[in-house]
Coordinates of C-alpha atoms in Angstrom, one line a residue:
M61 CA 0.0 0.0 0.0
K62 CA 2.9 2.4 0.9
K63 CA 4.6 1.6 -2.4
I64 CA 1.4 2.4 -4.4
F65 CA 1.0 5.7 -2.5
S66 CA 4.6 6.6 -3.3
Y67 CA 4.2 6.0 -7.0
A68 CA 1.1 8.1 -7.0
L69 CA 2.8 10.9 -5.2
V70 CA 5.8 10.9 -7.6
L71 CA 3.4 10.9 -10.6
T72 CA 1.4 13.9 -9.2
L73 CA 4.6 15.9 -8.7
L74 CA 5.8 15.2 -12.3
L75 CA 2.5 16.3 -13.7
A76 CA 2.6 19.5 -11.6
I77 CA 6.1 20.2 -12.8
L78 CA 5.1 19.7 -16.4
A79 CA 2.1 22.0 -15.9
L80 CA 4.4 24.9 -14.9
P81 CA 5.0 27.6 -17.6
T82 CA 8.4 27.3 -19.2
V83 CA 10.9 29.9 -20.5
A84 CA 13.1 29.1 -23.5
E85 CA 16.4 27.9 -22.1
G86 CA 19.2 30.2 -22.6
T87 CA 17.2 33.3 -23.6
P88 CA 19.1 36.4 -22.4
T89 CA 17.4 38.6 -19.9
P90 CA 16.9 42.3 -20.8
K91 CA 19.6 44.4 -19.1
D92 CA 21.7 47.5 -19.0
E93 CA 25.5 47.4 -19.3
V94 CA 28.0 49.8 -17.8
V95 CA 31.6 49.1 -18.8
Y96 CA 34.1 50.4 -16.3
G97 CA 37.7 50.8 -17.3
L98 CA 40.7 51.7 -15.1
L99 CA 43.4 53.1 -17.4
N100 CA 47.0 53.7 -16.7
A101 CA 48.2 57.2 -16.8
D102 CA 49.4 56.7 -20.4
G103 CA 45.9 55.5 -21.5
S104 CA 46.6 51.8 -21.7
I105 CA 44.1 49.5 -20.0
Q106 CA 44.8 48.3 -16.5
N107 CA 41.6 46.6 -15.7
M108 CA 38.0 46.3 -17.1
Y109 CA 34.8 45.2 -15.5
V110 CA 31.1 45.4 -16.3
V111 CA 28.2 46.1 -14.1
N112 CA 25.1 44.4 -15.4
G113 CA 21.7 45.6 -14.2
F114 CA 18.4 43.7 -14.5
R115 CA 14.8 44.2 -13.6
D116 CA 13.9 40.5 -13.4
K117 CA 14.3 37.7 -10.9
N118 CA 15.1 34.8 -13.2
I119 CA 18.3 36.0 -15.0
T120 CA 20.3 34.5 -17.9
D121 CA 23.3 36.5 -19.2
Y122 CA 26.4 35.8 -21.2
G123 CA 29.9 37.1 -20.9
D124 CA 33.5 35.9 -20.8
Y125 CA 34.4 36.9 -17.2
S126 CA 37.3 35.8 -15.0
Y127 CA 35.5 36.8 -11.8
L128 CA 31.9 37.5 -10.8
Q129 CA 30.5 39.4 -7.8
N130 CA 26.8 39.6 -6.7
M131 CA 26.2 43.3 -5.9
T132 CA 22.6 43.0 -4.7
S133 CA 22.3 39.9 -2.5
T134 CA 24.1 36.9 -1.1
E135 CA 22.8 34.4 -3.7
K136 CA 25.6 32.7 -5.7
L137 CA 25.9 33.3 -9.4
S138 CA 26.1 30.2 -11.6
Q139 CA 28.8 30.3 -14.3
M140 CA 28.9 27.6 -17.0
G141 CA 31.4 28.7 -19.7
D142 CA 30.1 32.1 -20.8
K143 CA 26.6 31.6 -19.5
I144 CA 25.7 33.2 -16.1
T145 CA 22.4 32.4 -14.4
I146 CA 20.8 33.2 -11.0
H147 CA 17.4 33.4 -9.4
S148 CA 17.1 36.5 -7.3
N149 CA 14.5 37.6 -4.8
S150 CA 15.1 41.3 -5.7
D151 CA 13.1 43.2 -8.3
T152 CA 16.3 44.8 -9.5
F153 CA 19.6 42.9 -9.6
Y154 CA 23.2 43.9 -10.3
Y155 CA 26.3 41.8 -10.6
E156 CA 29.9 42.7 -11.5
G157 CA 32.1 40.7 -13.9
I158 CA 35.8 41.3 -14.6
L159 CA 36.4 40.8 -18.3
Q160 CA 38.9 38.3 -19.6
T161 CA 39.6 40.4 -22.7
K162 CA 40.7 44.0 -22.0
E163 CA 39.9 45.8 -25.3
L164 CA 37.9 49.0 -25.8
P165 CA 36.4 50.4 -29.0
W166 CA 38.9 53.3 -28.8
N167 CA 42.7 53.3 -28.7
I168 CA 43.6 55.9 -26.1
S169 CA 47.1 57.2 -25.8
I170 CA 48.3 59.9 -23.4
H171 CA 51.7 61.6 -23.5
Y172 CA 53.2 64.1 -21.1
M173 CA 55.9 66.7 -21.8
L174 CA 57.6 68.9 -19.3
D175 CA 59.6 71.8 -20.6
G176 CA 59.6 70.1 -24.0
K177 CA 60.9 66.7 -22.8
K178 CA 58.8 63.6 -22.7
M179 CA 58.2 62.2 -19.2
D180 CA 56.4 59.3 -17.6
A181 CA 53.4 60.3 -15.5
K182 CA 54.9 58.7 -12.4
D183 CA 57.9 61.1 -12.7
L184 CA 55.7 64.2 -13.1
A185 CA 54.3 64.3 -9.5
G186 CA 55.7 67.2 -7.7
K187 CA 57.4 68.7 -10.7
S188 CA 57.3 72.3 -11.9
G189 CA 57.6 73.9 -15.4
Q190 CA 55.7 74.1 -18.7
L191 CA 53.4 71.0 -19.0
G192 CA 52.2 69.6 -22.3
L193 CA 49.4 67.0 -22.3
D194 CA 48.6 65.1 -25.5
I195 CA 45.6 62.8 -25.8
S196 CA 45.1 60.7 -28.9
I197 CA 41.9 58.8 -29.6
T198 CA 41.5 56.5 -32.6
Q199 CA 39.4 53.5 -33.6
N200 CA 40.4 50.1 -32.3
Q201 CA 39.9 48.0 -35.4
T202 CA 39.8 44.7 -33.4
V203 CA 36.5 45.7 -31.6
N204 CA 33.0 45.8 -33.2
S205 CA 32.9 49.2 -35.0
T206 CA 29.3 49.7 -33.9
F207 CA 30.5 51.4 -30.7
F208 CA 33.0 53.7 -32.4
K209 CA 30.5 54.7 -35.1
N210 CA 27.5 55.3 -32.7
Y211 CA 29.0 56.4 -29.3
A212 CA 30.2 59.9 -28.4
L213 CA 33.0 60.4 -25.9
Q214 CA 32.9 63.0 -23.0
L215 CA 36.4 63.6 -21.9
A216 CA 37.3 65.7 -18.8
V217 CA 40.6 66.8 -17.4
T218 CA 40.5 68.4 -14.0
L219 CA 43.3 70.8 -13.1
D220 CA 43.8 72.3 -9.7
N221 CA 44.4 76.1 -9.7
K222 CA 46.8 75.6 -6.8
Y223 CA 49.1 73.6 -9.1
C224 CA 48.2 74.7 -12.6
S225 CA 47.9 78.1 -14.3
D226 CA 47.8 79.7 -17.8
I227 CA 45.8 76.8 -19.2
N228 CA 45.6 76.7 -23.0
A229 CA 43.3 74.1 -24.5
E230 CA 42.1 74.7 -28.1
N231 CA 38.4 73.7 -28.9
A232 CA 37.8 72.8 -25.2
T233 CA 35.1 73.9 -22.8
I234 CA 36.8 75.2 -19.7
V235 CA 34.6 75.7 -16.6
N236 CA 35.4 76.7 -13.0
A237 CA 34.6 74.1 -10.4
G238 CA 35.5 75.7 -7.1
S239 CA 39.3 75.9 -6.9
K240 CA 39.7 73.8 -10.0
K241 CA 39.2 74.1 -13.7
Q242 CA 37.6 71.3 -15.7
V243 CA 38.7 71.1 -19.4
S244 CA 36.1 69.2 -21.3
Y245 CA 35.8 67.8 -24.8
I246 CA 33.1 65.9 -26.8
V247 CA 34.2 63.5 -29.5
L248 CA 31.3 62.8 -31.9
P249 CA 30.5 59.3 -33.0
G250 CA 32.7 57.9 -35.8
N251 CA 35.5 60.5 -35.1
G252 CA 38.9 60.3 -33.4
A253 CA 40.5 63.2 -31.6
H254 CA 44.0 64.7 -31.0
I255 CA 43.9 66.9 -28.0
H256 CA 46.6 69.2 -26.7
I257 CA 46.5 70.9 -23.3
A258 CA 49.3 73.2 -22.2
C259 CA 49.7 74.9 -18.8
K260 CA 52.3 76.0 -16.2
V261 CA 52.6 73.7 -13.3
N262 CA 54.1 74.0 -9.8
D263 CA 54.5 70.9 -7.5
F264 CA 52.3 69.2 -10.1
R265 CA 49.5 66.6 -9.4
M266 CA 46.3 65.8 -11.2
E267 CA 43.1 64.0 -10.6
P268 CA 42.2 61.1 -12.9
I269 CA 41.2 61.9 -16.5
T270 CA 37.6 60.7 -17.0
I271 CA 36.2 59.5 -20.3
N272 CA 32.5 58.5 -20.7
G273 CA 31.2 56.7 -23.8
I274 CA 27.5 57.4 -24.4
K275 CA 24.9 57.6 -27.1
L276 CA 24.1 61.3 -27.7
A277 CA 20.5 62.4 -27.1
L278 CA 20.2 65.7 -29.0
H279 CA 16.9 66.8 -30.5
F280 CA 16.9 68.4 -33.9
S281 CA 13.7 70.3 -34.8
F282 CA 13.3 70.7 -38.6
D283 CA 10.0 71.7 -40.2
S284 CA 10.3 71.1 -43.9
V285 CA 6.6 71.8 -44.5
S286 CA 7.0 75.5 -43.8
F287 CA 9.1 76.1 -46.9
T288 CA 7.8 73.3 -49.2
D289 CA 5.4 75.7 -50.9
Q290 CA 8.2 78.2 -51.5
L291 CA 10.3 75.5 -53.0
G292 CA 7.4 74.5 -55.3
E293 CA 7.1 78.1 -56.5
L294 CA 10.8 78.3 -57.0
T295 CA 10.9 75.1 -59.2
A296 CA 7.9 76.3 -61.2
A297 CA 9.6 79.6 -61.8
I298 CA 12.8 77.9 -62.9
E299 CA 10.8 75.8 -65.4
Q300 CA 9.3 79.0 -66.8
L301 CA 12.7 80.6 -66.9
D302 CA 14.1 77.6 -68.8
S303 CA 11.2 77.7 -71.3
G304 CA 11.7 81.4 -71.8
A305 CA 15.4 81.0 -72.3
G306 CA 14.7 78.5 -75.0
G307 CA 12.4 80.9 -76.8
L308 CA 14.9 83.7 -76.4
L309 CA 17.7 81.5 -77.8
D310 CA 15.6 80.7 -80.9
G311 CA 15.1 84.4 -81.5
I312 CA 18.8 85.2 -81.2
F313 CA 19.6 82.4 -83.5
Q314 CA 17.3 84.0 -86.1
L315 CA 19.0 87.3 -85.5
K316 CA 22.4 85.6 -85.9
S317 CA 21.3 84.1 -89.2
G318 CA 20.0 87.5 -90.3
M319 CA 23.3 89.2 -89.4
G320 CA 25.2 86.7 -91.4
K321 CA 23.2 87.5 -94.4
Y322 CA 23.5 91.2 -93.7
V323 CA 27.3 91.0 -93.7
D324 CA 27.2 89.1 -96.9
G325 CA 25.1 91.8 -98.3
V326 CA 27.4 94.5 -97.3
N327 CA 30.3 92.6 -98.8
K328 CA 28.5 92.3 -102.1
F329 CA 27.6 96.0 -101.9
T330 CA 31.3 97.0 -101.8
K331 CA 31.7 95.1 -105.0
A332 CA 28.7 96.7 -106.7
L333 CA 29.9 100.3 -106.7
P334 CA 28.0 101.1 -110.0
A335 CA 24.8 100.4 -108.2
L336 CA 25.9 101.9 -105.0
R337 CA 23.3 104.6 -104.6
E338 CA 20.4 102.1 -104.8
G339 CA 22.2 99.7 -102.5
I340 CA 22.8 102.5 -99.9
K341 CA 19.0 103.2 -99.8
Q342 CA 18.3 99.5 -99.1
V343 CA 21.0 99.4 -96.4
D344 CA 19.7 102.5 -94.8
S345 CA 16.2 101.2 -94.6
G346 CA 17.4 97.8 -93.2
T347 CA 19.6 99.4 -90.5
T348 CA 16.7 101.7 -89.4
E349 CA 14.5 98.6 -88.8
L350 CA 17.4 96.8 -87.1
K351 CA 18.0 99.8 -84.8
N352 CA 14.3 100.1 -83.9
G353 CA 14.1 96.3 -83.2
L354 CA 17.1 96.3 -81.0
H355 CA 16.0 99.4 -79.2
A356 CA 12.7 97.6 -78.4
L357 CA 14.7 94.6 -77.2
T358 CA 16.8 96.7 -74.9
Q359 CA 13.6 97.9 -73.1
Q360 CA 13.4 94.4 -71.6
N361 CA 17.0 94.5 -70.1
E362 CA 16.1 95.9 -66.7
P363 CA 13.1 93.6 -66.0
L364 CA 15.2 90.6 -67.0
V365 CA 18.1 91.6 -64.8
N366 CA 15.8 92.4 -61.9
G367 CA 14.0 89.1 -62.3
A368 CA 17.3 87.2 -62.3
L369 CA 18.5 89.0 -59.2
A370 CA 15.2 88.4 -57.4
L371 CA 15.3 84.7 -58.3
Q372 CA 18.9 84.5 -57.1
K373 CA 17.9 86.2 -53.8
S374 CA 14.9 83.8 -53.4
T375 CA 17.2 80.8 -53.9
F376 CA 19.7 82.0 -51.3
D377 CA 16.9 82.9 -48.9
S378 CA 15.4 79.4 -49.3
V379 CA 18.7 77.6 -48.8
N380 CA 19.5 79.8 -45.8
A381 CA 16.1 78.9 -44.3
Q382 CA 16.7 75.2 -44.8
L383 CA 20.1 75.4 -43.2
A384 CA 19.1 77.7 -40.3
P385 CA 18.9 74.8 -37.8
M386 CA 22.6 74.0 -38.5
H387 CA 23.7 77.5 -37.3
L388 CA 25.8 78.1 -40.4
P389 CA 26.8 81.7 -41.4
L390 CA 24.3 83.4 -43.8
L391 CA 25.1 82.3 -47.3
T392 CA 25.5 85.1 -50.0
P393 CA 26.6 85.0 -53.6
E394 CA 29.9 86.4 -52.4
N395 CA 30.7 83.9 -49.6
Y396 CA 28.8 80.7 -50.3
S397 CA 31.6 79.0 -52.4
Q398 CA 34.2 79.6 -49.6
L399 CA 31.8 78.3 -46.9
L400 CA 30.6 75.2 -48.7
D401 CA 33.7 74.3 -50.8
N402 CA 35.3 71.7 -48.4
T403 CA 32.0 70.2 -47.1
P404 CA 31.1 67.2 -49.2
S405 CA 27.6 66.9 -47.5
F406 CA 26.7 70.3 -49.0
A407 CA 27.9 69.5 -52.5
A408 CA 24.3 69.3 -53.9
V409 CA 23.4 72.6 -52.3
K410 CA 26.6 74.3 -53.6
Q411 CA 25.9 72.9 -57.1
Q412 CA 22.4 74.4 -56.9
L413 CA 23.8 77.8 -55.8
D414 CA 26.5 77.7 -58.5
S415 CA 23.9 77.2 -61.2
M416 CA 21.8 80.1 -59.9
V417 CA 24.8 82.5 -59.7
Q418 CA 25.9 81.4 -63.2
F419 CA 22.4 82.0 -64.5
T420 CA 22.3 85.5 -63.0
Q421 CA 25.7 86.3 -64.4
G422 CA 24.6 85.0 -67.8
M423 CA 21.5 87.2 -67.8
I424 CA 23.6 90.2 -66.9
A425 CA 26.0 89.4 -69.8
Y426 CA 23.1 88.9 -72.1
T427 CA 21.5 92.3 -71.3
S428 CA 24.9 93.9 -71.7
G429 CA 25.3 92.3 -75.0
V430 CA 21.8 93.5 -76.1
A431 CA 22.7 97.1 -75.1
E432 CA 26.0 96.9 -76.9
L433 CA 24.2 95.5 -80.0
S434 CA 21.7 98.3 -79.8
N435 CA 24.4 101.0 -79.6
G436 CA 26.1 99.4 -82.6
A437 CA 22.9 99.3 -84.6
A438 CA 22.2 103.0 -83.8
T439 CA 25.7 103.9 -84.9
L440 CA 25.3 101.8 -88.0
C441 CA 22.0 103.5 -88.8
E442 CA 23.6 106.9 -88.4
G443 CA 26.4 105.9 -90.8
T444 CA 24.0 104.6 -93.5
S445 CA 22.0 107.8 -93.4
K446 CA 25.1 110.0 -93.7
L447 CA 26.3 107.7 -96.5
A448 CA 23.0 108.2 -98.4
E449 CA 23.3 112.0 -98.0
N450 CA 27.0 112.2 -98.9
M451 CA 28.3 110.0 -101.6
S452 CA 31.6 111.8 -102.1
P453 CA 33.8 109.7 -99.8
I454 CA 32.1 106.6 -101.1
I455 CA 34.9 104.2 -101.0
T456 CA 35.9 105.1 -97.4
A457 CA 32.3 105.0 -96.2
V458 CA 31.6 101.6 -97.8
N459 CA 34.7 100.1 -96.3
G460 CA 33.8 101.5 -92.9
L461 CA 30.3 100.1 -93.3
Y462 CA 31.6 96.7 -94.0
D463 CA 33.9 96.7 -91.0
A464 CA 31.1 97.8 -88.8
A465 CA 28.9 95.0 -90.1
V466 CA 31.6 92.4 -89.4
E467 CA 32.0 93.7 -85.9
L468 CA 28.2 93.7 -85.4
N469 CA 28.0 90.2 -86.7
S470 CA 30.7 89.1 -84.2
A471 CA 28.8 90.7 -81.4
V472 CA 25.7 88.8 -82.4
K473 CA 27.7 85.6 -82.4
R474 CA 29.1 86.3 -79.0
L475 CA 25.6 87.1 -77.8
Y476 CA 24.3 83.9 -79.1
D477 CA 27.1 81.9 -77.5
G478 CA 26.5 83.6 -74.2
L479 CA 22.8 83.0 -74.4
A480 CA 23.4 79.3 -75.3
Q481 CA 25.4 79.0 -72.1
Y482 CA 22.6 80.7 -70.2
K483 CA 20.1 78.2 -71.6
K484 CA 22.4 75.4 -70.6
G485 CA 22.5 76.8 -67.1
T486 CA 18.8 77.1 -66.8
L487 CA 18.3 73.6 -68.0
Q488 CA 20.8 72.3 -65.5
L489 CA 19.2 74.3 -62.8
K490 CA 15.8 72.9 -63.7
N491 CA 17.1 69.3 -63.7
E492 CA 18.9 69.8 -60.4
T493 CA 16.0 71.4 -58.6
D494 CA 13.3 68.9 -59.7
N495 CA 13.7 66.9 -56.4
I496 CA 15.2 69.6 -54.2
E497 CA 12.9 69.0 -51.3
E498 CA 13.8 65.3 -51.1
E499 CA 17.5 66.0 -51.5
I500 CA 17.5 68.5 -48.7
E501 CA 15.6 66.1 -46.4
K502 CA 18.0 63.4 -47.3
K503 CA 21.1 65.5 -46.6
I504 CA 19.7 66.7 -43.3
D505 CA 19.1 63.0 -42.3
E506 CA 22.6 62.1 -43.3
M507 CA 24.1 64.9 -41.3
R508 CA 21.9 64.0 -38.2
L509 CA 23.1 60.4 -38.5
E510 CA 26.7 61.5 -38.9
I511 CA 26.6 63.7 -35.8
L512 CA 24.5 61.5 -33.5
G513 CA 25.2 58.0 -34.8
N514 CA 22.4 55.5 -35.2
P515 CA 20.2 55.7 -32.0
N516 CA 18.5 52.4 -32.7
E517 CA 21.6 50.3 -33.0
I518 CA 22.3 49.0 -29.4
I519 CA 24.3 45.8 -29.0
S520 CA 26.0 44.2 -26.1
F521 CA 29.6 45.0 -25.6
V522 CA 30.2 41.9 -23.5
S523 CA 28.7 39.2 -25.8
E524 CA 26.8 39.0 -29.0
K525 CA 24.6 36.4 -27.3
N526 CA 23.1 39.2 -25.2
T527 CA 20.3 40.2 -27.6
N528 CA 18.1 42.1 -25.1
V529 CA 20.3 45.0 -24.2
N530 CA 18.6 48.3 -23.3
S531 CA 21.7 50.5 -23.0
V532 CA 25.5 50.4 -22.9
Q533 CA 27.7 53.0 -21.3
F534 CA 31.4 53.3 -20.9
V535 CA 32.9 54.9 -17.8
L536 CA 36.7 55.2 -18.0
K537 CA 39.3 56.9 -15.8
T538 CA 43.1 57.1 -15.6
E539 CA 45.3 56.8 -12.6
E540 CA 45.7 59.9 -10.4
I541 CA 49.0 61.7 -10.6
K542 CA 49.8 62.4 -7.0
A543 CA 52.9 63.4 -5.0
V544 CA 54.6 60.6 -3.1
Y545 CA 55.7 61.4 0.4
V546 CA 58.5 59.4 2.0
D547 CA 58.2 58.9 5.8
R548 CA 61.5 59.9 7.5
P549 CA 62.5 58.1 10.7
E550 CA 62.5 60.4 13.7
L551 CA 66.0 61.0 15.1
A552 CA 66.5 59.7 18.7
Q553 CA 66.8 62.4 21.2
P554 CA 70.0 62.2 23.3
V555 CA 69.3 61.0 26.9
K556 CA 70.3 63.4 29.6
L557 CA 72.5 61.6 32.2
T558 CA 72.7 62.4 35.9
F559 CA 76.1 63.1 37.5
W560 CA 76.3 59.5 38.9
Q561 CA 75.3 58.0 35.5
K562 CA 78.0 60.0 33.8
L563 CA 80.5 58.9 36.4
L564 CA 79.7 55.2 35.9
K565 CA 79.8 55.6 32.1
L566 CA 83.2 57.0 32.4
F567 CA 84.5 53.7 33.9
G568 CA 82.4 51.6 31.5
L569 CA 79.9 50.6 34.1
Y570 CA 76.9 52.3 32.5
P571 CA 75.3 50.9 29.3

């Protein structure tokens, strides 16, 4: 009977265990990682450990640790290879693990100079002179590049005013903290740094240099909707401008063809002296029409130039409005090339502005050419009229007429070539501004990613098996440079002897 009861009890317990909910074996528990690194004064790694934080009681974690320490309770951590497990009674649990491999995503190198000579940090304590501190930060190619590309570094060097003065640190933020000055730098994700700090020191000592690796959390507010309508109007105006330039080019082409024929006619005229009088009348009539036509054409010069300048101003205003959140200097036709020349991320914007400036300059050149042509036509007309009235210097006048016609024809050709370049510029401007809104949005997103890194890419520094990591932070500090004081033994004070003691010592009877 007892045996049957025992079997029934065992079966009941097995069924109860099988009925319990199960968790996939080996699934890593969500956690936060804080990587602590103690660096030597030269930046090399002395020791590294990680504090892992959990908000769970049944914990599974992974990491290659040489030593584990429960920081929350007395329960013992179980370590099987790189797998760490524990059941804790606390809602939040922390444990520390010393890493087997001591590698950081950054190579950090620190060098010290005193009065122009290299010195080890251990020899600097208590020294005086002109100190040079150089810190070099580069990517460690042996560590997953995700951390170098997406984490910023906050570096702080604290200098005591009692021991340090005349601090010179280019591109640093220097703040007063009581009797000390804190020299701070921020190294953006994906960037290295070469930092130089110089100061005068007296009886030198220095607190640890601290370096924190974090994900930047900066908010960029950019409202593209506010200027989308303006950009739409701009692109529509550019299309109209390109269409108008095409029509204008066709007209100038016809003028160019007409001028070619006109020059040929003048040439034939010089050879037809017997029929000169009749020819002069025809030329005079033609030049009068030409003068009137060009005069009418010059009436459009001012509106065309003003329109081009207004379009140029609108383009620069629009680009400046788009780039205002980046706090760049105000772009103008005079300074934009210098400001944007060495910035690849603004190449598309610079190309757009180049096209606009070229277009404006082409329009000014065109109107100048029209004015020049009109003046030449007026002069030509005056010459033909005088020629018709005065036939005596016929040979000289005819030759001068021909020369003027050749020059005028050359001017028309130059005008046509300039307008052809202008048309090419308007077409290029049209093509390059078709998707200007999308291009600007894309460039701003690229710049944001370049400055802040990818905020969504969070992986474990300790082990790729830890797939539920909420955050990773690096907290690094160097050794302190402090003066070493040597204890000196106290000198024994001479013992005062009495008269009888002195007497006994004289005969060797007193120790």
